[in-house]
Amino acid sequence: MGGSNPLRRTKLYSINMYNLHCHTLLSDGELLPSELAVHYAAAGYKAIAITDHADYSNIAFITKAILEFTRHWPKNQKIMVLPGIELTHLPPEQFKPLAKYARKEGIKVIIGHGETLAEPVIPGTNRAALEADIDILAHPGLITEADVKLAKKKGIFLELTSRQNHSATNAHVAEQALKLGACLILNHDSHRPEDIISPKDSIKVGLRAGLSQKEIDKIYCEVGIFIHTRADK
Ligand SMILES: [Zn+2]
Ligand SMILES: [Zn+2]
């Protein structure tokens, strides 16, 4: 999404405090979805996506539970909650069918758990996730040029994360995305209350990855548009 004045668009799409990657008791997080939403609202956030870990064993349960939750989350609350999911450690060929399932059920933010160097992720996962109907490729490690180009072509966000260990390759991801024109997103991958950092500290994650403030503004802007598009559907 190009555009000459990202700052103006940020105002237009006023949601610029978001985190579209967090975990709850529905998988390996510590908080209930309501509790998490209240924590994020208190920290000054305007929108989150709850994206618990899923594979074939639990996708039906998580999808149903998070949709039930978001359907009942009052619109008058300070924070918007989007139903999401993180397809995690799948054999590569399972990304397509499970992304398709989640989308059909009404999940609005689909994350692929990328090839972080911090965990033994199956090689070929970045590519398989990008070929499926996902929105965000989380912590994609030493992502290749070809995969960055595919992300760009499909409009899939590449994630810069504040999560320890996964964040080791942020600078590589940022550099490749800027060079090849793919969209970036700044996320927390939060599991515990301590992982909920302030919006200011989120920006620092981008700065540490080598982005300028202007480039970070552009990210907020693009993600703001994405959130509005998904929320309106
Ligand atoms: Zn986790
Ligand atoms: Zn995660």
PDB file of C-alpha atoms and ligand atoms in Angstrom:
ATOM      1  CA  MET A   1       0.000   0.000   0.000  1.00  0.00           C
ATOM      2  CA  GLY A   2       1.855   3.079  -1.197  1.00  0.00           C
ATOM      3  CA  GLY A   3       0.866   6.598  -0.237  1.00  0.00           C
ATOM      4  CA  SER A   4       2.490   9.951  -0.014  1.00  0.00           C
ATOM      5  CA  ASN A   5       1.542  10.960   3.489  1.00  0.00           C
ATOM      6  CA  PRO A   6       1.600   8.090   5.980  1.00  0.00           C
ATOM      7  CA  LEU A   7       1.144  10.417   8.956  1.00  0.00           C
ATOM      8  CA  ARG A   8      -2.066  11.823   7.611  1.00  0.00           C
ATOM      9  CA  ARG A   9      -3.339   8.330   6.934  1.00  0.00           C
ATOM     10  CA  THR A  10      -2.387   7.282  10.439  1.00  0.00           C
ATOM     11  CA  LYS A  11      -4.751   9.944  11.719  1.00  0.00           C
ATOM     12  CA  LEU A  12      -7.399   8.943   9.266  1.00  0.00           C
ATOM     13  CA  TYR A  13      -7.160   5.348  10.488  1.00  0.00           C
ATOM     14  CA  SER A  14      -6.772   6.320  14.083  1.00  0.00           C
ATOM     15  CA  ILE A  15      -5.962   2.851  15.383  1.00  0.00           C
ATOM     16  CA  ASN A  16      -2.211   3.053  15.647  1.00  0.00           C
ATOM     17  CA  MET A  17      -1.733   1.212  18.891  1.00  0.00           C
ATOM     18  CA  TYR A  18      -2.125  -2.442  18.265  1.00  0.00           C
ATOM     19  CA  ASN A  19      -0.640  -5.839  18.790  1.00  0.00           C
ATOM     20  CA  LEU A  20      -1.874  -8.547  16.485  1.00  0.00           C
ATOM     21  CA  HIS A  21      -0.048 -11.469  18.079  1.00  0.00           C
ATOM     22  CA  CYS A  22      -0.855 -12.664  21.587  1.00  0.00           C
ATOM     23  CA  HIS A  23      -1.593 -15.844  23.468  1.00  0.00           C
ATOM     24  CA  THR A  24      -4.112 -16.732  26.183  1.00  0.00           C
ATOM     25  CA  LEU A  25      -5.111 -19.744  28.241  1.00  0.00           C
ATOM     26  CA  LEU A  26      -6.590 -21.148  25.029  1.00  0.00           C
ATOM     27  CA  SER A  27      -3.006 -22.247  24.295  1.00  0.00           C
ATOM     28  CA  ASP A  28       0.196 -21.443  26.215  1.00  0.00           C
ATOM     29  CA  GLY A  29      -0.585 -17.932  27.485  1.00  0.00           C
ATOM     30  CA  GLU A  30      -1.235 -17.072  31.128  1.00  0.00           C
ATOM     31  CA  LEU A  31      -4.356 -14.896  30.884  1.00  0.00           C
ATOM     32  CA  LEU A  32      -7.978 -15.376  29.928  1.00  0.00           C
ATOM     33  CA  PRO A  33      -8.970 -13.540  26.737  1.00  0.00           C
ATOM     34  CA  SER A  34     -10.963 -10.959  28.759  1.00  0.00           C
ATOM     35  CA  GLU A  35      -8.077 -10.462  31.137  1.00  0.00           C
ATOM     36  CA  LEU A  36      -5.652 -10.009  28.274  1.00  0.00           C
ATOM     37  CA  ALA A  37      -7.924  -7.477  26.578  1.00  0.00           C
ATOM     38  CA  VAL A  38      -8.259  -5.466  29.788  1.00  0.00           C
ATOM     39  CA  HIS A  39      -4.477  -5.511  30.310  1.00  0.00           C
ATOM     40  CA  TYR A  40      -3.899  -4.249  26.779  1.00  0.00           C
ATOM     41  CA  ALA A  41      -6.547  -1.543  27.118  1.00  0.00           C
ATOM     42  CA  ALA A  42      -4.905  -0.382  30.350  1.00  0.00           C
ATOM     43  CA  ALA A  43      -1.542  -0.217  28.566  1.00  0.00           C
ATOM     44  CA  GLY A  44      -3.090   2.180  26.037  1.00  0.00           C
ATOM     45  CA  TYR A  45      -3.765  -0.146  23.122  1.00  0.00           C
ATOM     46  CA  LYS A  46      -6.724   0.251  20.792  1.00  0.00           C
ATOM     47  CA  ALA A  47      -6.756  -3.105  19.025  1.00  0.00           C
ATOM     48  CA  ILE A  48      -5.443  -6.605  19.529  1.00  0.00           C
ATOM     49  CA  ALA A  49      -5.805  -9.933  17.802  1.00  0.00           C
ATOM     50  CA  ILE A  50      -5.841 -13.019  19.986  1.00  0.00           C
ATOM     51  CA  THR A  51      -3.859 -15.620  18.077  1.00  0.00           C
ATOM     52  CA  ASP A  52      -3.451 -18.863  19.998  1.00  0.00           C
ATOM     53  CA  HIS A  53      -1.334 -21.765  18.783  1.00  0.00           C
ATOM     54  CA  ALA A  54      -3.226 -24.255  16.644  1.00  0.00           C
ATOM     55  CA  ASP A  55      -2.700 -27.486  14.768  1.00  0.00           C
ATOM     56  CA  TYR A  56      -5.093 -30.275  13.767  1.00  0.00           C
ATOM     57  CA  SER A  57      -5.575 -31.285  17.412  1.00  0.00           C
ATOM     58  CA  ASN A  58      -7.146 -28.054  18.634  1.00  0.00           C
ATOM     59  CA  ILE A  59      -8.054 -25.789  15.720  1.00  0.00           C
ATOM     60  CA  ALA A  60     -11.787 -26.503  15.944  1.00  0.00           C
ATOM     61  CA  PHE A  61     -11.807 -25.776  19.677  1.00  0.00           C
ATOM     62  CA  ILE A  62      -9.711 -22.586  19.513  1.00  0.00           C
ATOM     63  CA  THR A  63     -11.584 -21.200  16.530  1.00  0.00           C
ATOM     64  CA  LYS A  64     -14.952 -21.756  18.156  1.00  0.00           C
ATOM     65  CA  ALA A  65     -13.810 -20.372  21.511  1.00  0.00           C
ATOM     66  CA  ILE A  66     -12.187 -17.192  20.229  1.00  0.00           C
ATOM     67  CA  LEU A  67     -15.087 -16.422  17.881  1.00  0.00           C
ATOM     68  CA  GLU A  68     -17.504 -16.890  20.759  1.00  0.00           C
ATOM     69  CA  PHE A  69     -15.403 -14.492  22.810  1.00  0.00           C
ATOM     70  CA  THR A  70     -15.052 -11.767  20.178  1.00  0.00           C
ATOM     71  CA  ARG A  71     -18.727 -11.951  19.249  1.00  0.00           C
ATOM     72  CA  HIS A  72     -19.580 -11.133  22.858  1.00  0.00           C
ATOM     73  CA  TRP A  73     -16.866  -8.522  23.426  1.00  0.00           C
ATOM     74  CA  PRO A  74     -18.807  -5.224  23.751  1.00  0.00           C
ATOM     75  CA  LYS A  75     -18.220  -2.617  21.067  1.00  0.00           C
ATOM     76  CA  ASN A  76     -18.247   0.082  23.745  1.00  0.00           C
ATOM     77  CA  GLN A  77     -15.027  -1.248  25.287  1.00  0.00           C
ATOM     78  CA  LYS A  78     -11.907   0.844  24.789  1.00  0.00           C
ATOM     79  CA  ILE A  79     -10.206  -1.905  22.861  1.00  0.00           C
ATOM     80  CA  MET A  80     -11.182  -3.834  19.755  1.00  0.00           C
ATOM     81  CA  VAL A  81     -10.456  -7.570  19.791  1.00  0.00           C
ATOM     82  CA  LEU A  82     -10.071  -9.465  16.539  1.00  0.00           C
ATOM     83  CA  PRO A  83     -10.332 -13.250  16.434  1.00  0.00           C
ATOM     84  CA  GLY A  84      -7.059 -14.797  15.287  1.00  0.00           C
ATOM     85  CA  ILE A  85      -5.024 -17.961  15.272  1.00  0.00           C
ATOM     86  CA  GLU A  86      -1.365 -18.931  14.942  1.00  0.00           C
ATOM     87  CA  LEU A  87      -0.719 -22.028  12.843  1.00  0.00           C
ATOM     88  CA  THR A  88       2.231 -23.458  14.736  1.00  0.00           C
ATOM     89  CA  HIS A  89       4.829 -26.146  13.968  1.00  0.00           C
ATOM     90  CA  LEU A  90       2.669 -27.723  11.275  1.00  0.00           C
ATOM     91  CA  PRO A  91       4.036 -30.132   8.722  1.00  0.00           C
ATOM     92  CA  PRO A  92       4.300 -27.677   5.789  1.00  0.00           C
ATOM     93  CA  GLU A  93       1.520 -29.267   3.710  1.00  0.00           C
ATOM     94  CA  GLN A  94      -0.996 -28.575   6.502  1.00  0.00           C
ATOM     95  CA  PHE A  95      -0.788 -24.777   6.295  1.00  0.00           C
ATOM     96  CA  LYS A  96      -3.149 -24.513   3.331  1.00  0.00           C
ATOM     97  CA  PRO A  97      -6.002 -26.686   4.650  1.00  0.00           C
ATOM     98  CA  LEU A  98      -5.856 -25.234   8.167  1.00  0.00           C
ATOM     99  CA  ALA A  99      -5.683 -21.611   7.000  1.00  0.00           C
ATOM    100  CA  LYS A 100      -8.643 -22.319   4.746  1.00  0.00           C
ATOM    101  CA  TYR A 101     -10.581 -23.827   7.639  1.00  0.00           C
ATOM    102  CA  ALA A 102      -9.872 -20.897   9.970  1.00  0.00           C
ATOM    103  CA  ARG A 103     -10.834 -18.339   7.333  1.00  0.00           C
ATOM    104  CA  LYS A 104     -14.060 -20.126   6.528  1.00  0.00           C
ATOM    105  CA  GLU A 105     -15.024 -20.205  10.184  1.00  0.00           C
ATOM    106  CA  GLY A 106     -14.524 -16.424  10.440  1.00  0.00           C
ATOM    107  CA  ILE A 107     -11.025 -15.983  11.856  1.00  0.00           C
ATOM    108  CA  LYS A 108      -9.767 -12.543  10.808  1.00  0.00           C
ATOM    109  CA  VAL A 109      -6.060 -12.656  11.597  1.00  0.00           C
ATOM    110  CA  ILE A 110      -4.166 -15.787  10.571  1.00  0.00           C
ATOM    111  CA  ILE A 111      -0.535 -16.015  11.599  1.00  0.00           C
ATOM    112  CA  GLY A 112       1.984 -18.547  10.354  1.00  0.00           C
ATOM    113  CA  HIS A 113       4.608 -19.449  12.969  1.00  0.00           C
ATOM    114  CA  GLY A 114       7.750 -18.840  10.910  1.00  0.00           C
ATOM    115  CA  GLU A 115      11.252 -20.240  10.925  1.00  0.00           C
ATOM    116  CA  THR A 116      12.614 -18.576  14.059  1.00  0.00           C
ATOM    117  CA  LEU A 117      16.157 -19.606  14.941  1.00  0.00           C
ATOM    118  CA  ALA A 118      15.037 -20.037  18.559  1.00  0.00           C
ATOM    119  CA  GLU A 119      13.019 -23.219  17.951  1.00  0.00           C
ATOM    120  CA  PRO A 120      13.351 -26.322  15.736  1.00  0.00           C
ATOM    121  CA  VAL A 121      10.870 -25.257  13.036  1.00  0.00           C
ATOM    122  CA  ILE A 122      10.550 -27.600  10.017  1.00  0.00           C
ATOM    123  CA  PRO A 123      12.571 -26.231   7.072  1.00  0.00           C
ATOM    124  CA  GLY A 124      10.258 -25.010   4.319  1.00  0.00           C
ATOM    125  CA  THR A 125       7.764 -23.631   6.843  1.00  0.00           C
ATOM    126  CA  ASN A 126       8.144 -19.984   5.746  1.00  0.00           C
ATOM    127  CA  ARG A 127       7.384 -20.910   2.142  1.00  0.00           C
ATOM    128  CA  ALA A 128       4.457 -23.205   2.976  1.00  0.00           C
ATOM    129  CA  ALA A 129       2.896 -20.602   5.273  1.00  0.00           C
ATOM    130  CA  LEU A 130       3.299 -17.840   2.674  1.00  0.00           C
ATOM    131  CA  GLU A 131       1.655 -20.022   0.043  1.00  0.00           C
ATOM    132  CA  ALA A 132      -1.365 -20.480   2.325  1.00  0.00           C
ATOM    133  CA  ASP A 133      -4.012 -17.852   3.122  1.00  0.00           C
ATOM    134  CA  ILE A 134      -2.225 -16.200   6.054  1.00  0.00           C
ATOM    135  CA  ASP A 135      -2.026 -12.511   7.027  1.00  0.00           C
ATOM    136  CA  ILE A 136       1.206 -12.431   9.034  1.00  0.00           C
ATOM    137  CA  LEU A 137       4.375 -14.499   8.948  1.00  0.00           C
ATOM    138  CA  ALA A 138       5.664 -14.372  12.529  1.00  0.00           C
ATOM    139  CA  HIS A 139       9.371 -14.278  13.369  1.00  0.00           C
ATOM    140  CA  PRO A 140      10.518 -15.560   9.960  1.00  0.00           C
ATOM    141  CA  GLY A 141      14.177 -15.945  11.011  1.00  0.00           C
ATOM    142  CA  LEU A 142      16.674 -15.707   8.160  1.00  0.00           C
ATOM    143  CA  ILE A 143      13.925 -15.429   5.553  1.00  0.00           C
ATOM    144  CA  THR A 144      15.143 -15.732   1.951  1.00  0.00           C
ATOM    145  CA  GLU A 145      14.787 -13.085  -0.737  1.00  0.00           C
ATOM    146  CA  ALA A 146      12.403 -15.296  -2.695  1.00  0.00           C
ATOM    147  CA  ASP A 147      10.129 -15.639   0.325  1.00  0.00           C
ATOM    148  CA  VAL A 148      10.187 -11.887   1.025  1.00  0.00           C
ATOM    149  CA  LYS A 149       9.140 -11.345  -2.583  1.00  0.00           C
ATOM    150  CA  LEU A 150       6.290 -13.828  -2.191  1.00  0.00           C
ATOM    151  CA  ALA A 151       5.139 -12.008   0.977  1.00  0.00           C
ATOM    152  CA  LYS A 152       5.153  -8.753  -0.944  1.00  0.00           C
ATOM    153  CA  LYS A 153       3.203 -10.242  -3.840  1.00  0.00           C
ATOM    154  CA  LYS A 154       0.543 -11.644  -1.508  1.00  0.00           C
ATOM    155  CA  GLY A 155       0.387  -8.643   0.833  1.00  0.00           C
ATOM    156  CA  ILE A 156       1.430 -10.739   3.849  1.00  0.00           C
ATOM    157  CA  PHE A 157       3.014  -8.845   6.749  1.00  0.00           C
ATOM    158  CA  LEU A 158       6.467  -9.921   7.914  1.00  0.00           C
ATOM    159  CA  GLU A 159       6.774  -9.658  11.665  1.00  0.00           C
ATOM    160  CA  LEU A 160       9.303  -7.833  13.808  1.00  0.00           C
ATOM    161  CA  THR A 161       8.867  -9.096  17.345  1.00  0.00           C
ATOM    162  CA  SER A 162       9.639  -7.859  20.818  1.00  0.00           C
ATOM    163  CA  ARG A 163       9.834 -11.480  21.996  1.00  0.00           C
ATOM    164  CA  GLN A 164      13.241 -12.482  23.269  1.00  0.00           C
ATOM    165  CA  ASN A 165      15.206 -14.951  21.109  1.00  0.00           C
ATOM    166  CA  HIS A 166      12.723 -14.679  18.210  1.00  0.00           C
ATOM    167  CA  SER A 167      13.845 -11.049  17.900  1.00  0.00           C
ATOM    168  CA  ALA A 168      17.459 -11.976  17.054  1.00  0.00           C
ATOM    169  CA  THR A 169      16.742 -11.753  13.314  1.00  0.00           C
ATOM    170  CA  ASN A 170      14.584  -8.579  13.366  1.00  0.00           C
ATOM    171  CA  ALA A 171      17.294  -6.522  11.632  1.00  0.00           C
ATOM    172  CA  HIS A 172      17.569  -9.065   8.816  1.00  0.00           C
ATOM    173  CA  VAL A 173      13.790  -9.180   8.319  1.00  0.00           C
ATOM    174  CA  ALA A 174      13.528  -5.370   8.361  1.00  0.00           C
ATOM    175  CA  GLU A 175      16.376  -4.919   5.904  1.00  0.00           C
ATOM    176  CA  GLN A 176      15.036  -7.472   3.426  1.00  0.00           C
ATOM    177  CA  ALA A 177      11.473  -6.149   3.646  1.00  0.00           C
ATOM    178  CA  LEU A 178      12.599  -2.569   3.048  1.00  0.00           C
ATOM    179  CA  LYS A 179      14.859  -3.599   0.187  1.00  0.00           C
ATOM    180  CA  LEU A 180      12.192  -5.657  -1.583  1.00  0.00           C
ATOM    181  CA  GLY A 181       9.091  -3.670  -0.596  1.00  0.00           C
ATOM    182  CA  ALA A 182       7.272  -6.159   1.630  1.00  0.00           C
ATOM    183  CA  CYS A 183       5.048  -4.917   4.481  1.00  0.00           C
ATOM    184  CA  LEU A 184       6.250  -5.158   8.062  1.00  0.00           C
ATOM    185  CA  ILE A 185       4.357  -5.400  11.336  1.00  0.00           C
ATOM    186  CA  LEU A 186       5.486  -4.820  14.935  1.00  0.00           C
ATOM    187  CA  ASN A 187       4.109  -7.426  17.364  1.00  0.00           C
ATOM    188  CA  HIS A 188       4.653  -8.681  20.902  1.00  0.00           C
ATOM    189  CA  ASP A 189       3.886 -12.397  20.730  1.00  0.00           C
ATOM    190  CA  SER A 190       2.833 -11.897  24.349  1.00  0.00           C
ATOM    191  CA  HIS A 191       2.251 -14.875  26.644  1.00  0.00           C
ATOM    192  CA  ARG A 192       2.401 -13.246  30.121  1.00  0.00           C
ATOM    193  CA  PRO A 193       1.447  -9.836  31.549  1.00  0.00           C
ATOM    194  CA  GLU A 194       5.165  -8.879  31.548  1.00  0.00           C
ATOM    195  CA  ASP A 195       5.242  -9.303  27.751  1.00  0.00           C
ATOM    196  CA  ILE A 196       2.717  -6.482  27.289  1.00  0.00           C
ATOM    197  CA  ILE A 197       5.104  -3.627  26.597  1.00  0.00           C
ATOM    198  CA  SER A 198       4.055  -0.006  26.147  1.00  0.00           C
ATOM    199  CA  PRO A 199       3.327   1.455  22.711  1.00  0.00           C
ATOM    200  CA  LYS A 200       6.519   3.483  23.147  1.00  0.00           C
ATOM    201  CA  ASP A 201       8.601   0.374  23.716  1.00  0.00           C
ATOM    202  CA  SER A 202       6.961  -1.265  20.705  1.00  0.00           C
ATOM    203  CA  ILE A 203       8.313   1.566  18.591  1.00  0.00           C
ATOM    204  CA  LYS A 204      11.776   0.969  20.057  1.00  0.00           C
ATOM    205  CA  VAL A 205      11.668  -2.585  18.705  1.00  0.00           C
ATOM    206  CA  GLY A 206      11.354  -1.088  15.239  1.00  0.00           C
ATOM    207  CA  LEU A 207      14.117   1.433  15.830  1.00  0.00           C
ATOM    208  CA  ARG A 208      16.443  -1.286  17.127  1.00  0.00           C
ATOM    209  CA  ALA A 209      15.730  -3.306  13.976  1.00  0.00           C
ATOM    210  CA  GLY A 210      17.112  -0.387  11.973  1.00  0.00           C
ATOM    211  CA  LEU A 211      13.876   1.335  10.911  1.00  0.00           C
ATOM    212  CA  SER A 212      13.448   5.104  10.922  1.00  0.00           C
ATOM    213  CA  GLN A 213      10.535   6.732  12.739  1.00  0.00           C
ATOM    214  CA  LYS A 214       9.044   7.515   9.343  1.00  0.00           C
ATOM    215  CA  GLU A 215       9.192   3.878   8.315  1.00  0.00           C
ATOM    216  CA  ILE A 216       7.565   2.907  11.602  1.00  0.00           C
ATOM    217  CA  ASP A 217       4.760   5.427  11.009  1.00  0.00           C
ATOM    218  CA  LYS A 218       4.172   3.793   7.657  1.00  0.00           C
ATOM    219  CA  ILE A 219       3.890   0.379   9.314  1.00  0.00           C
ATOM    220  CA  TYR A 220       1.289   1.644  11.806  1.00  0.00           C
ATOM    221  CA  CYS A 221      -0.590   3.161   8.958  1.00  0.00           C
ATOM    222  CA  GLU A 222      -0.674   0.020   6.844  1.00  0.00           C
ATOM    223  CA  VAL A 223      -1.622  -2.165   9.774  1.00  0.00           C
ATOM    224  CA  GLY A 224      -4.305   0.351  10.782  1.00  0.00           C
ATOM    225  CA  ILE A 225      -5.853   0.009   7.348  1.00  0.00           C
ATOM    226  CA  PHE A 226      -5.656  -3.777   7.596  1.00  0.00           C
ATOM    227  CA  ILE A 227      -7.389  -3.748  11.016  1.00  0.00           C
ATOM    228  CA  HIS A 228     -10.198  -1.537   9.744  1.00  0.00           C
ATOM    229  CA  THR A 229     -10.678  -3.647   6.657  1.00  0.00           C
ATOM    230  CA  ARG A 230     -10.907  -6.843   8.700  1.00  0.00           C
ATOM    231  CA  ALA A 231     -13.056  -5.338  11.451  1.00  0.00           C
ATOM    232  CA  ASP A 232     -15.604  -4.012   8.961  1.00  0.00           C
ATOM    233  CA  LYS A 233     -16.140  -7.357   7.276  1.00  0.00           C
TER     234      LYS A 233
HETATM  235 ZN    ZN B   1       3.572 -19.718  22.558  1.00  0.00          ZN
HETATM  236 ZN    ZN B   2       3.033 -16.715  18.953  1.00  0.00          ZN
END
